[in-house]
Coordinates of C-alpha atoms and ligand atoms in Angstrom, one line a residue:
M316 CA 14.5 -7.0 26.8
E317 CA 15.9 -6.9 23.4
L318 CA 12.7 -7.7 21.6
A319 CA 10.7 -5.0 23.3
K320 CA 13.4 -2.5 22.6
E321 CA 13.6 -3.4 18.9
I322 CA 9.8 -3.2 18.5
A323 CA 9.6 0.2 20.2
R324 CA 12.1 1.8 17.8
R325 CA 10.5 0.5 14.6
R326 CA 8.2 2.5 12.3
T327 CA 7.0 0.7 9.2
F328 CA 4.9 2.7 6.8
A329 CA 4.1 3.5 3.2
I330 CA 3.9 6.7 1.4
I331 CA 0.8 6.8 -0.8
S332 CA -0.4 9.3 -3.4
H333 CA -2.0 9.8 -6.7
P334 CA 0.8 9.6 -9.4
D335 CA 2.8 12.9 -9.6
A336 CA 1.8 14.3 -6.3
G337 CA 5.4 13.8 -5.1
K338 CA 5.7 10.4 -3.4
T339 CA 9.1 9.6 -5.0
T340 CA 10.5 13.1 -4.2
L341 CA 9.4 12.9 -0.5
T342 CA 10.8 9.3 -0.2
E343 CA 14.1 10.6 -1.4
K344 CA 14.1 13.5 1.0
L345 CA 13.4 11.2 3.9
L346 CA 16.3 9.0 2.9
L347 CA 18.5 12.0 2.8
F348 CA 17.6 12.9 6.4
G349 CA 18.3 9.3 7.4
G350 CA 21.7 9.5 5.7
A351 CA 20.7 6.5 3.7
I352 CA 21.5 8.3 0.5
H353 CA 23.7 11.4 0.0
T354 CA 22.6 12.9 -3.3
A355 CA 19.3 14.0 -4.7
G356 CA 18.1 11.9 -7.7
A357 CA 19.3 8.6 -6.2
V358 CA 15.8 7.2 -5.8
K359 CA 14.3 6.4 -9.1
S360 CA 10.6 6.8 -9.6
N361 CA 9.0 3.4 -10.0
K362 CA 6.1 4.8 -11.8
I363 CA 5.3 3.5 -15.3
R364 CA 4.9 6.5 -17.5
K365 CA 1.5 6.8 -19.2
S366 CA 3.0 6.4 -22.6
A367 CA 4.4 3.0 -21.6
T368 CA 1.1 1.1 -21.4
S369 CA 2.0 -1.1 -24.4
D370 CA 5.7 -1.1 -24.0
F371 CA 6.5 -4.2 -22.1
M372 CA 10.3 -3.7 -21.9
E373 CA 9.5 -0.5 -20.1
I374 CA 7.4 -2.4 -17.6
E375 CA 10.2 -4.9 -17.1
K376 CA 12.6 -2.0 -16.5
Q377 CA 10.2 -0.5 -14.0
R378 CA 9.8 -3.8 -12.2
G379 CA 13.5 -4.0 -11.9
I380 CA 13.6 -0.6 -10.3
S381 CA 10.6 -1.3 -8.0
V382 CA 12.2 -4.5 -6.6
A383 CA 15.3 -2.4 -5.6
T384 CA 13.1 0.2 -3.9
S385 CA 10.4 -2.1 -2.6
V386 CA 11.5 -1.7 1.0
M387 CA 13.8 1.1 2.1
G388 CA 15.2 0.9 5.6
F389 CA 17.1 3.6 7.4
E390 CA 18.0 4.8 10.9
Y391 CA 16.9 8.3 12.1
K392 CA 17.3 9.6 15.7
G393 CA 17.6 6.1 17.1
K394 CA 14.5 4.8 15.2
R395 CA 14.6 2.1 12.6
I396 CA 12.3 3.3 9.7
N397 CA 11.0 1.0 7.1
I398 CA 9.4 2.6 4.1
L399 CA 7.4 0.1 1.9
D400 CA 7.1 1.4 -1.6
T401 CA 3.9 1.1 -3.5
P402 CA 3.7 1.1 -7.3
G403 CA 2.4 4.4 -8.7
H404 CA 0.6 3.0 -11.7
K405 CA -3.1 2.4 -11.1
D406 CA -3.0 -0.9 -12.9
F407 CA -0.9 -2.2 -10.0
A408 CA -3.3 -1.0 -7.4
E409 CA -3.8 -4.5 -6.0
D410 CA -0.1 -4.7 -5.3
T411 CA -0.5 -1.4 -3.4
Y412 CA -3.5 -2.6 -1.5
R413 CA -1.6 -5.7 -0.3
T414 CA 1.4 -3.6 0.7
L415 CA -0.9 -1.5 2.8
T416 CA -1.7 -4.7 4.8
A417 CA 1.9 -4.8 5.9
V418 CA 2.3 -1.3 7.3
D419 CA 1.5 0.2 10.7
S420 CA 0.8 3.7 9.3
V421 CA 0.9 5.7 6.1
I422 CA 1.8 9.2 4.9
L423 CA -0.5 10.5 2.2
V424 CA 0.9 13.0 -0.2
V425 CA -1.6 15.4 -1.8
D426 CA -0.8 18.0 -4.5
S427 CA -1.9 21.4 -3.3
M428 CA -3.1 22.3 -6.7
K429 CA -5.0 19.1 -7.5
G430 CA -6.4 18.2 -4.0
V431 CA -7.9 14.8 -3.6
E432 CA -7.6 12.7 -6.8
E433 CA -9.1 9.5 -7.8
Q434 CA -6.4 7.2 -6.5
T435 CA -6.1 9.1 -3.3
E436 CA -9.7 8.2 -2.5
R437 CA -9.3 4.5 -3.4
L438 CA -6.1 4.1 -1.4
M439 CA -7.7 5.8 1.6
E440 CA -10.6 3.4 1.4
V441 CA -8.2 0.6 2.0
C442 CA -6.6 2.4 4.9
R443 CA -10.0 3.1 6.5
M444 CA -10.9 -0.6 6.2
R445 CA -7.9 -1.4 8.3
H446 CA -8.0 1.7 10.6
T447 CA -4.5 2.6 9.5
P448 CA -3.2 5.9 11.0
V449 CA -2.6 8.5 8.4
I450 CA -0.5 11.7 8.3
I451 CA -1.2 14.0 5.3
F452 CA 1.5 16.0 3.6
I453 CA 0.2 18.7 1.3
N454 CA 2.9 19.2 -1.3
K455 CA 4.0 21.8 -3.8
L456 CA 3.3 24.9 -1.8
D457 CA 5.9 26.7 -4.0
R458 CA 3.3 26.6 -6.7
E459 CA 0.0 28.4 -6.9
G460 CA -2.4 26.0 -5.3
R461 CA -5.8 25.9 -3.7
N462 CA -6.9 27.7 -0.5
P463 CA -5.7 25.6 2.4
F464 CA -9.1 25.7 4.2
E465 CA -10.8 24.5 1.0
L466 CA -8.3 21.7 0.7
L467 CA -8.9 20.5 4.2
D468 CA -12.6 20.6 3.7
E469 CA -12.2 18.5 0.6
L470 CA -9.9 16.0 2.4
E471 CA -12.4 15.7 5.2
E472 CA -15.3 15.2 2.9
K473 CA -13.8 12.9 0.3
L474 CA -11.6 10.9 2.6
D475 CA -14.0 10.7 5.4
I476 CA -11.4 11.6 8.0
Q477 CA -11.1 14.5 10.5
T478 CA -8.1 16.7 9.6
C479 CA -5.9 18.5 12.1
P480 CA -3.5 21.0 10.7
M481 CA -0.1 20.9 12.4
T482 CA 1.5 23.6 10.3
W483 CA -0.1 26.4 8.3
P484 CA 1.2 28.0 5.0
I485 CA 1.9 31.6 4.8
S486 CA 0.9 32.5 1.2
Q487 CA 1.9 30.2 -1.6
G488 CA 3.4 30.0 -5.1
Q489 CA 5.7 32.8 -6.0
T490 CA 5.0 34.6 -2.7
F491 CA 5.2 31.5 -0.5
K492 CA 6.9 32.6 2.8
G493 CA 6.9 29.5 4.8
V494 CA 4.8 27.7 7.4
Y495 CA 3.8 28.5 10.9
N496 CA 4.0 25.5 13.3
L497 CA 0.7 25.5 15.2
F498 CA 2.0 22.9 17.6
D499 CA 5.2 24.4 18.9
K500 CA 4.3 27.9 17.7
S501 CA 7.5 28.4 15.7
L502 CA 8.0 29.9 12.3
N503 CA 9.7 28.1 9.4
L504 CA 10.8 30.3 6.6
F505 CA 10.9 29.0 3.1
E506 CA 14.1 28.8 1.1
A507 CA 14.1 27.0 -2.2
N508 CA 16.7 24.4 -1.6
T509 CA 16.8 21.2 -3.5
S510 CA 20.1 19.7 -2.6
Q511 CA 20.7 20.2 1.1
I512 CA 18.8 19.3 4.1
G513 CA 19.3 22.4 6.2
Q514 CA 16.8 25.2 6.5
K515 CA 16.3 28.3 8.5
L516 CA 14.2 27.8 11.6
T517 CA 13.3 30.8 13.6
D518 CA 11.8 30.6 17.0
I519 CA 9.3 33.3 17.6
E520 CA 7.1 33.9 20.5
G521 CA 3.9 32.7 19.1
I522 CA 1.6 34.3 16.6
D523 CA 1.5 37.7 18.4
D524 CA 5.2 38.2 18.3
P525 CA 5.7 41.7 16.7
K526 CA 8.7 40.4 14.8
L527 CA 6.3 38.3 12.7
A528 CA 5.7 41.1 10.2
D529 CA 9.5 41.6 9.8
W530 CA 9.8 38.0 8.7
V531 CA 6.8 37.6 6.4
G532 CA 5.5 41.1 5.7
T533 CA 2.6 43.0 7.4
A534 CA -0.2 41.7 5.2
N535 CA 0.9 38.1 5.5
A536 CA 1.3 38.4 9.3
A537 CA -2.2 39.8 9.6
K538 CA -3.6 37.0 7.4
L539 CA -1.8 34.4 9.4
R540 CA -3.2 35.7 12.7
E541 CA -6.7 35.7 11.1
D542 CA -6.2 32.1 9.8
V543 CA -4.9 30.8 13.1
E544 CA -7.9 32.2 15.0
L545 CA -10.1 30.5 12.5
I546 CA -8.2 27.2 12.8
E547 CA -8.5 27.2 16.5
G548 CA -12.2 27.8 16.3
V549 CA -12.9 25.2 13.5
Y550 CA -10.6 22.2 13.9
E551 CA -10.6 19.8 16.8
P552 CA -7.3 19.7 18.7
Y553 CA -4.9 17.0 17.9
E554 CA -5.4 13.8 19.8
L555 CA -2.9 10.9 19.7
E556 CA -5.6 8.3 20.2
M557 CA -7.8 9.7 17.4
Y558 CA -4.8 9.5 15.1
R559 CA -3.9 6.0 16.1
E560 CA -7.4 4.8 15.5
G561 CA -7.3 6.3 12.0
L562 CA -10.0 8.9 12.8
Q563 CA -7.9 12.0 12.7
A564 CA -5.1 12.9 10.3
P565 CA -2.5 15.4 11.3
V566 CA -1.8 17.7 8.2
F567 CA 1.6 19.2 7.2
F568 CA 2.2 21.7 4.4
G569 CA 5.4 21.9 2.5
S570 CA 7.4 21.4 -0.7
A571 CA 9.1 18.1 -1.0
V572 CA 11.3 19.1 -4.0
N573 CA 12.6 22.0 -1.9
N574 CA 13.0 19.9 1.1
F575 CA 10.7 22.2 2.9
G576 CA 8.5 21.0 5.7
V577 CA 9.9 17.5 5.5
R578 CA 11.9 17.6 8.7
E579 CA 8.8 18.6 10.7
L580 CA 6.9 15.8 9.1
L581 CA 9.6 13.2 9.9
D582 CA 10.2 14.4 13.4
T583 CA 6.4 14.3 14.2
F584 CA 6.1 11.0 12.4
I585 CA 8.7 9.2 14.5
D586 CA 7.1 10.7 17.6
I587 CA 3.5 9.7 17.0
A588 CA 3.4 6.9 14.4
P589 CA 2.7 3.5 16.0
C590 CA 5.4 0.9 16.3
P591 CA 4.4 -2.7 15.4
H592 CA 1.6 -3.8 17.6
E593 CA -0.9 -6.6 17.6
R594 CA -2.3 -8.3 14.5
E595 CA -5.5 -10.3 14.1
A596 CA -5.2 -13.9 13.0
S597 CA -8.3 -16.1 12.5
E598 CA -7.2 -18.1 15.5
R599 CA -6.4 -15.3 17.9
I600 CA -4.7 -11.9 18.3
V601 CA -1.0 -12.1 17.9
Y602 CA 1.1 -9.5 19.8
A603 CA 4.4 -8.2 18.3
S604 CA 6.0 -8.8 21.7
E605 CA 5.4 -12.5 21.7
A606 CA 8.7 -14.4 21.7
A607 CA 7.7 -16.9 19.0
L608 CA 8.2 -15.8 15.4
S609 CA 5.2 -15.2 13.1
G610 CA 4.6 -13.3 9.9
F611 CA 3.2 -13.4 6.5
V612 CA 4.1 -13.0 2.8
F613 CA 2.4 -10.0 1.2
K614 CA 4.3 -9.7 -2.1
I615 CA 6.2 -11.9 -4.4
H616 CA 8.6 -10.7 -7.0
A617 CA 9.8 -12.9 -9.8
N618 CA 13.4 -12.8 -11.0
L619 CA 13.7 -10.7 -14.0
D620 CA 16.2 -13.1 -15.6
P621 CA 14.2 -15.8 -17.3
N622 CA 17.0 -18.3 -16.8
H623 CA 16.5 -18.2 -13.1
C624 CA 13.0 -18.9 -12.2
D625 CA 13.5 -18.0 -8.5
R626 CA 11.5 -15.4 -6.7
T627 CA 11.7 -13.1 -3.8
A628 CA 8.9 -13.4 -1.3
F629 CA 8.5 -10.3 0.9
F630 CA 7.8 -11.5 4.4
K631 CA 6.5 -9.1 7.1
I632 CA 7.4 -10.1 10.7
C633 CA 4.5 -9.7 13.1
S634 CA 6.0 -11.2 16.3
G635 CA 9.2 -12.6 17.7
R636 CA 12.6 -12.6 16.3
F637 CA 13.4 -14.1 12.9
E638 CA 16.7 -16.0 12.6
R639 CA 18.6 -17.1 9.6
N640 CA 18.8 -20.9 9.1
K641 CA 16.2 -21.7 11.8
F642 CA 13.4 -24.0 10.8
Y643 CA 9.9 -22.5 10.7
Q644 CA 6.5 -23.9 10.1
H645 CA 5.0 -23.2 6.7
T646 CA 1.3 -23.2 7.9
R647 CA -0.4 -23.8 4.5
L648 CA 1.9 -26.7 3.5
G649 CA 2.3 -28.1 7.0
K650 CA 6.0 -28.5 6.6
K651 CA 9.2 -27.1 8.0
V652 CA 11.2 -24.6 6.0
R653 CA 14.3 -22.6 6.6
F654 CA 16.1 -19.8 4.8
S655 CA 19.8 -19.5 4.5
N656 CA 19.9 -16.2 2.7
P657 CA 17.2 -13.9 4.0
T658 CA 17.8 -10.3 2.8
Q659 CA 17.0 -6.9 4.1
F660 CA 17.1 -3.6 2.2
M661 CA 18.9 -0.6 3.5
A662 CA 18.1 2.1 1.0
Q663 CA 19.4 0.7 -2.2
E664 CA 21.5 -2.0 -0.7
K665 CA 20.4 -5.6 -0.2
N666 CA 22.1 -7.4 2.6
V667 CA 21.9 -10.9 3.9
I668 CA 20.8 -10.7 7.6
D669 CA 21.0 -13.0 10.6
E670 CA 18.0 -11.7 12.4
A671 CA 15.1 -9.4 12.0
W672 CA 12.3 -8.0 14.2
P673 CA 8.6 -7.2 14.2
G674 CA 7.9 -4.5 11.7
D675 CA 10.8 -5.5 9.4
V676 CA 10.2 -6.8 6.0
I677 CA 12.7 -9.4 4.7
G678 CA 13.2 -10.9 1.3
L679 CA 13.0 -14.7 1.3
Y680 CA 14.4 -16.7 -1.6
D681 CA 11.7 -18.9 -2.9
N682 CA 11.4 -21.5 -5.7
G683 CA 7.7 -21.7 -5.7
S684 CA 6.6 -22.8 -2.3
L685 CA 5.4 -19.5 -1.0
K686 CA 2.2 -17.7 -2.0
I687 CA 0.7 -14.4 -1.0
G688 CA -0.9 -14.7 2.4
D689 CA 1.3 -17.6 3.5
T690 CA 2.2 -17.6 7.2
L691 CA 5.4 -18.8 8.9
T692 CA 5.4 -19.6 12.6
E693 CA 7.3 -21.6 15.2
G694 CA 4.8 -24.4 15.0
E695 CA 1.4 -22.8 15.7
T696 CA -1.2 -22.7 13.0
L697 CA -2.1 -19.1 12.2
H698 CA -3.9 -17.3 9.4
F699 CA -3.4 -13.5 9.4
R700 CA -6.4 -11.5 8.4
G701 CA -6.5 -8.5 6.2
I702 CA -4.5 -9.9 3.2
P703 CA -7.5 -10.4 1.0
S704 CA -7.8 -10.5 -2.7
F705 CA -9.8 -7.6 -4.0
S706 CA -12.5 -7.9 -6.6
P707 CA -10.9 -7.5 -10.1
E708 CA -12.5 -5.1 -12.6
I709 CA -11.4 -6.5 -15.9
F710 CA -12.0 -10.1 -16.9
K711 CA -10.7 -12.1 -19.9
V712 CA -10.8 -15.7 -20.9
L713 CA -7.3 -17.2 -21.2
E714 CA -7.0 -19.0 -24.6
N715 CA -4.2 -21.5 -25.2
R716 CA -2.5 -20.8 -28.5
D717 CA -0.1 -23.7 -28.4
P718 CA -1.8 -27.0 -27.5
L719 CA 1.6 -28.7 -27.1
K720 CA 2.4 -26.4 -24.3
T721 CA -0.7 -26.9 -22.2
K722 CA 1.2 -28.0 -19.2
Q723 CA 3.5 -25.0 -19.3
L724 CA 0.5 -22.7 -19.6
E725 CA -1.2 -24.3 -16.6
K726 CA 1.9 -24.1 -14.5
G727 CA 2.6 -20.5 -15.6
I728 CA -0.8 -19.1 -14.9
R729 CA -0.9 -20.8 -11.5
Q730 CA 2.4 -19.4 -10.5
L731 CA 1.8 -15.9 -11.8
T732 CA -1.5 -15.7 -10.0
D733 CA 0.2 -17.0 -6.8
E734 CA 2.5 -14.0 -7.2
G735 CA -0.6 -11.8 -7.3
V736 CA -0.2 -10.5 -10.8
A737 CA -3.8 -11.3 -11.4
Q738 CA -6.6 -13.6 -10.1
L739 CA -7.6 -16.9 -11.7
F740 CA -11.1 -18.3 -11.8
V741 CA -12.2 -21.5 -13.4
Q742 CA -15.6 -22.0 -15.0
Y743 CA -17.1 -25.3 -16.1
G744 CA -14.1 -27.1 -14.8
T745 CA -11.7 -25.9 -17.5
R746 CA -12.4 -22.4 -18.8
K747 CA -9.9 -20.1 -17.3
I748 CA -11.0 -16.5 -16.5
V749 CA -8.3 -14.1 -15.6
G750 CA -9.3 -11.0 -13.5
T751 CA -7.2 -7.9 -12.9
V752 CA -7.5 -4.3 -11.9
G753 CA -5.7 -3.0 -15.0
E754 CA -5.1 -3.7 -18.6
L755 CA -1.3 -3.7 -18.1
Q756 CA -1.5 -7.0 -16.3
F757 CA -2.6 -8.8 -19.4
D758 CA 0.5 -7.7 -21.2
V759 CA 2.5 -8.8 -18.3
I760 CA 0.9 -12.2 -18.2
Q761 CA 1.2 -12.8 -21.9
F762 CA 4.9 -11.7 -22.0
R763 CA 5.9 -13.7 -19.0
L764 CA 4.0 -16.9 -20.0
E765 CA 5.9 -16.8 -23.3
H766 CA 9.3 -15.8 -21.9
E767 CA 9.4 -17.7 -18.6
Y768 CA 7.2 -20.7 -19.4
G769 CA 7.4 -21.0 -23.2
A770 CA 3.5 -20.9 -23.5
Q771 CA 1.5 -18.9 -26.0
C772 CA -1.8 -17.3 -25.0
S773 CA -4.4 -14.8 -26.0
F774 CA -7.3 -13.2 -24.2
T775 CA -11.0 -12.8 -25.0
P776 CA -12.6 -10.0 -23.1
L777 CA -15.7 -10.6 -21.0
R778 CA -18.3 -8.0 -20.2
F779 CA -18.3 -8.4 -16.4
H780 CA -18.5 -5.5 -14.0
K781 CA -17.2 -7.1 -10.8
A782 CA -16.6 -10.4 -9.1
F783 CA -18.2 -11.3 -5.8
W784 CA -17.3 -14.2 -3.6
I785 CA -20.6 -15.8 -2.5
T786 CA -21.4 -17.5 0.8
S787 CA -24.6 -18.5 2.6
D788 CA -25.8 -20.3 5.6
N789 CA -28.6 -21.6 3.4
Q790 CA -26.9 -24.2 1.3
K791 CA -30.0 -24.9 -0.7
Q792 CA -30.4 -21.3 -1.8
L793 CA -26.7 -21.1 -2.7
D794 CA -27.0 -24.3 -4.8
E795 CA -30.1 -23.0 -6.5
F796 CA -28.4 -19.6 -7.3
M797 CA -25.3 -21.4 -8.7
R798 CA -27.5 -23.7 -10.8
R799 CA -29.6 -20.8 -12.2
R800 CA -26.7 -18.5 -12.8
A801 CA -24.1 -21.1 -14.0
N802 CA -23.0 -18.9 -16.9
V803 CA -21.8 -16.2 -14.5
I804 CA -20.4 -18.5 -11.7
A805 CA -16.8 -19.7 -11.5
F806 CA -14.5 -20.9 -8.8
D807 CA -11.3 -19.3 -7.4
K808 CA -8.1 -21.2 -6.8
E809 CA -9.3 -22.4 -3.5
D810 CA -12.6 -23.6 -5.0
H811 CA -14.7 -20.8 -3.5
P812 CA -17.7 -19.9 -5.7
V813 CA -17.5 -16.5 -7.3
F814 CA -20.4 -14.6 -9.0
F815 CA -19.6 -12.3 -11.9
A816 CA -22.1 -9.4 -12.0
E817 CA -22.5 -8.0 -15.5
T818 CA -23.7 -4.7 -14.1
E819 CA -24.4 -3.1 -10.8
W820 CA -28.1 -3.7 -11.6
M821 CA -27.6 -7.5 -12.0
L822 CA -26.0 -7.5 -8.6
K823 CA -29.0 -5.7 -7.1
I824 CA -31.4 -8.2 -8.7
A825 CA -29.3 -11.1 -7.5
K826 CA -29.4 -9.8 -4.0
E827 CA -33.1 -9.3 -4.1
D828 CA -33.9 -12.7 -5.5
F829 CA -31.5 -14.5 -3.2
P830 CA -31.6 -12.6 0.1
E831 CA -29.8 -15.2 2.1
I832 CA -26.7 -15.1 -0.1
E833 CA -23.8 -12.8 1.0
F834 CA -21.8 -11.1 -1.7
H835 CA -18.3 -10.2 -0.7
S836 CA -16.1 -7.8 -2.7
T837 CA -12.9 -9.0 -1.1
S838 CA -11.9 -12.5 -0.1
E839 CA -11.5 -11.4 3.5
F840 CA -14.5 -13.6 4.5
K841 CA -12.4 -16.7 4.1
T842 CA -10.2 -16.0 7.1
K843 CA -13.3 -15.0 9.1
N844 CA -14.8 -18.4 8.3
Q845 CA -11.9 -20.2 9.8
D846 CA -13.0 -19.1 13.3
Ligands
G4P1072 P1 5.1 10.6 -7.7 O1 6.2 9.7 -7.2 O2 4.1 10.8 -6.6 O3 4.6 10.2 -9.0 O4 5.7 12.0 -7.9 P2 7.2 12.5 -8.1 O5 7.9 12.6 -6.8 O6 7.9 11.8 -9.2 O7 6.9 14.0 -8.5 C1 6.2 14.4 -9.6 C2 6.7 15.7 -10.1 O8 6.4 16.7 -9.2 C3 8.2 15.8 -10.4 O9 8.4 16.6 -11.5 C4 8.7 16.4 -9.1 O10 10.0 17.1 -9.3 C5 7.6 17.4 -8.9 N1 7.6 17.9 -7.4 C6 7.6 17.1 -6.3 N2 7.6 17.9 -5.2 C7 7.4 19.2 -5.7 C8 7.3 20.4 -5.0 O11 7.3 20.5 -3.8 N3 7.1 21.5 -5.8 C9 7.1 21.4 -7.2 N4 7.0 22.6 -7.8 N5 7.3 20.3 -7.8 C10 7.4 19.1 -7.1 P3 8.7 16.0 -12.9 O12 8.8 17.2 -13.8 O13 7.6 15.0 -13.3 O14 10.0 15.2 -12.8 P4 11.4 15.7 -12.6 O15 12.0 15.8 -13.9 O16 11.4 17.0 -11.8 O17 12.0 14.6 -11.8

């Protein structure tokens, strides 16, 4: 069956890392392997440089780059690989979190010198929430880095995941010799090589092969034998099931910029990474192999040209076959919609496609009818889980600077928040509170309101620590809480009450005083309530 065949050959994943660990470089090398690009330097980093925090044009430029590289598809050894790009800048973390809801697995890049960094931890929290399978690539072995055992310890401890080394480095930095493949017991010698994809691979007869010393030197050979013995004693053997459940992470060592260790990573990845499978909707479990189409929107990108207010909605197919020009049910609006120019991204090229399969992400032209989380089906009502809003961390009141443009401001802020640029909460019926995970978003909103909607705004900061969606089976207690704390209660766009905790302490007090109220840090509870 065509559907089953297409599903089995698809691998949809994201590469995640703390900025500068080597995500862009690794992406580029993977595309080189896939023949999707032919020269190094073709993939532009979509990270926003630290110096650019107040330079809006730079942000715009970066947004332009990131739409081109949002999804990169290529073929490798008969597999169709879809890499979903995630913004590097931490202020766009929510965008990254949402992208992670659309992948079947991730590759985490860690800098061997820096180990686990702040963003690595946060991104992994999101993966853990969804039991996403993770492969770890420890990068920059050509530089002096940390002891590999220490690094694995840190990964296990901070990321709360069992690690399983698949390759092992022989020295590092200036004296880096290569990696020993613990799985097929081969040796891969290091050659600095930034432009081509070939590298010397030497088959040896395991760790006891006397030739080992000829290749890597006597001291390194002895150290490797010692390390391997220790590894076999310390780490649990690799188990596919453990990896698939997100409990064990296979670890590779290499140097992305030198294209070293990347082939092993990719070959293992296509072998073990899951193809699209089932996905939980509030109503039922949806299997990729079902004939009827279903999928959801996880990202919306506005046109950079202010004269064209159209947008691209990124739609992830969960089941069935998507066809161009066919009518589908827009679940939230309860109406039929069809798309005459759905696009797919092959490396840098955007092409109109006639069909697409589970695991694929397609771009749908939209003039404002699609929102993040929206579902398309062939008639059934489905709400996919796991596309929540996350609690913002910075809150500001939106002030209207031009009363004659009130309508434009209203429309603009609603549309921008539908796109997921920020979250909007309304207090006392009219006061608009904008919540984001980073300061940059406020610049983005102000700039876009002015240039795309002709509205003028400013922001007044609020001293809130976090927002929590509140629910309770005890309506009386909920009403009482909302009455007593009215100054820190607002409503999200779907009219769910949200509590702004000024501090961690205030949250604790609220929980103690109102034990029957549940405080949710993501909006995931909404889909659960639809059971
Ligand atoms: P990111 O997307 O995760 O933010 O990282 P990116 O790939 O842009 O890499 C960050 C820097 O690390 C780049 O240097 C890149 O060349 C370098 N790099 C990546 N992999 C390796 C590696 O294996 N070894 C070494 N030594 N460096 C590596 P840059 O100076 O910031 O940029 P560029 O001018 O080299 O492009």
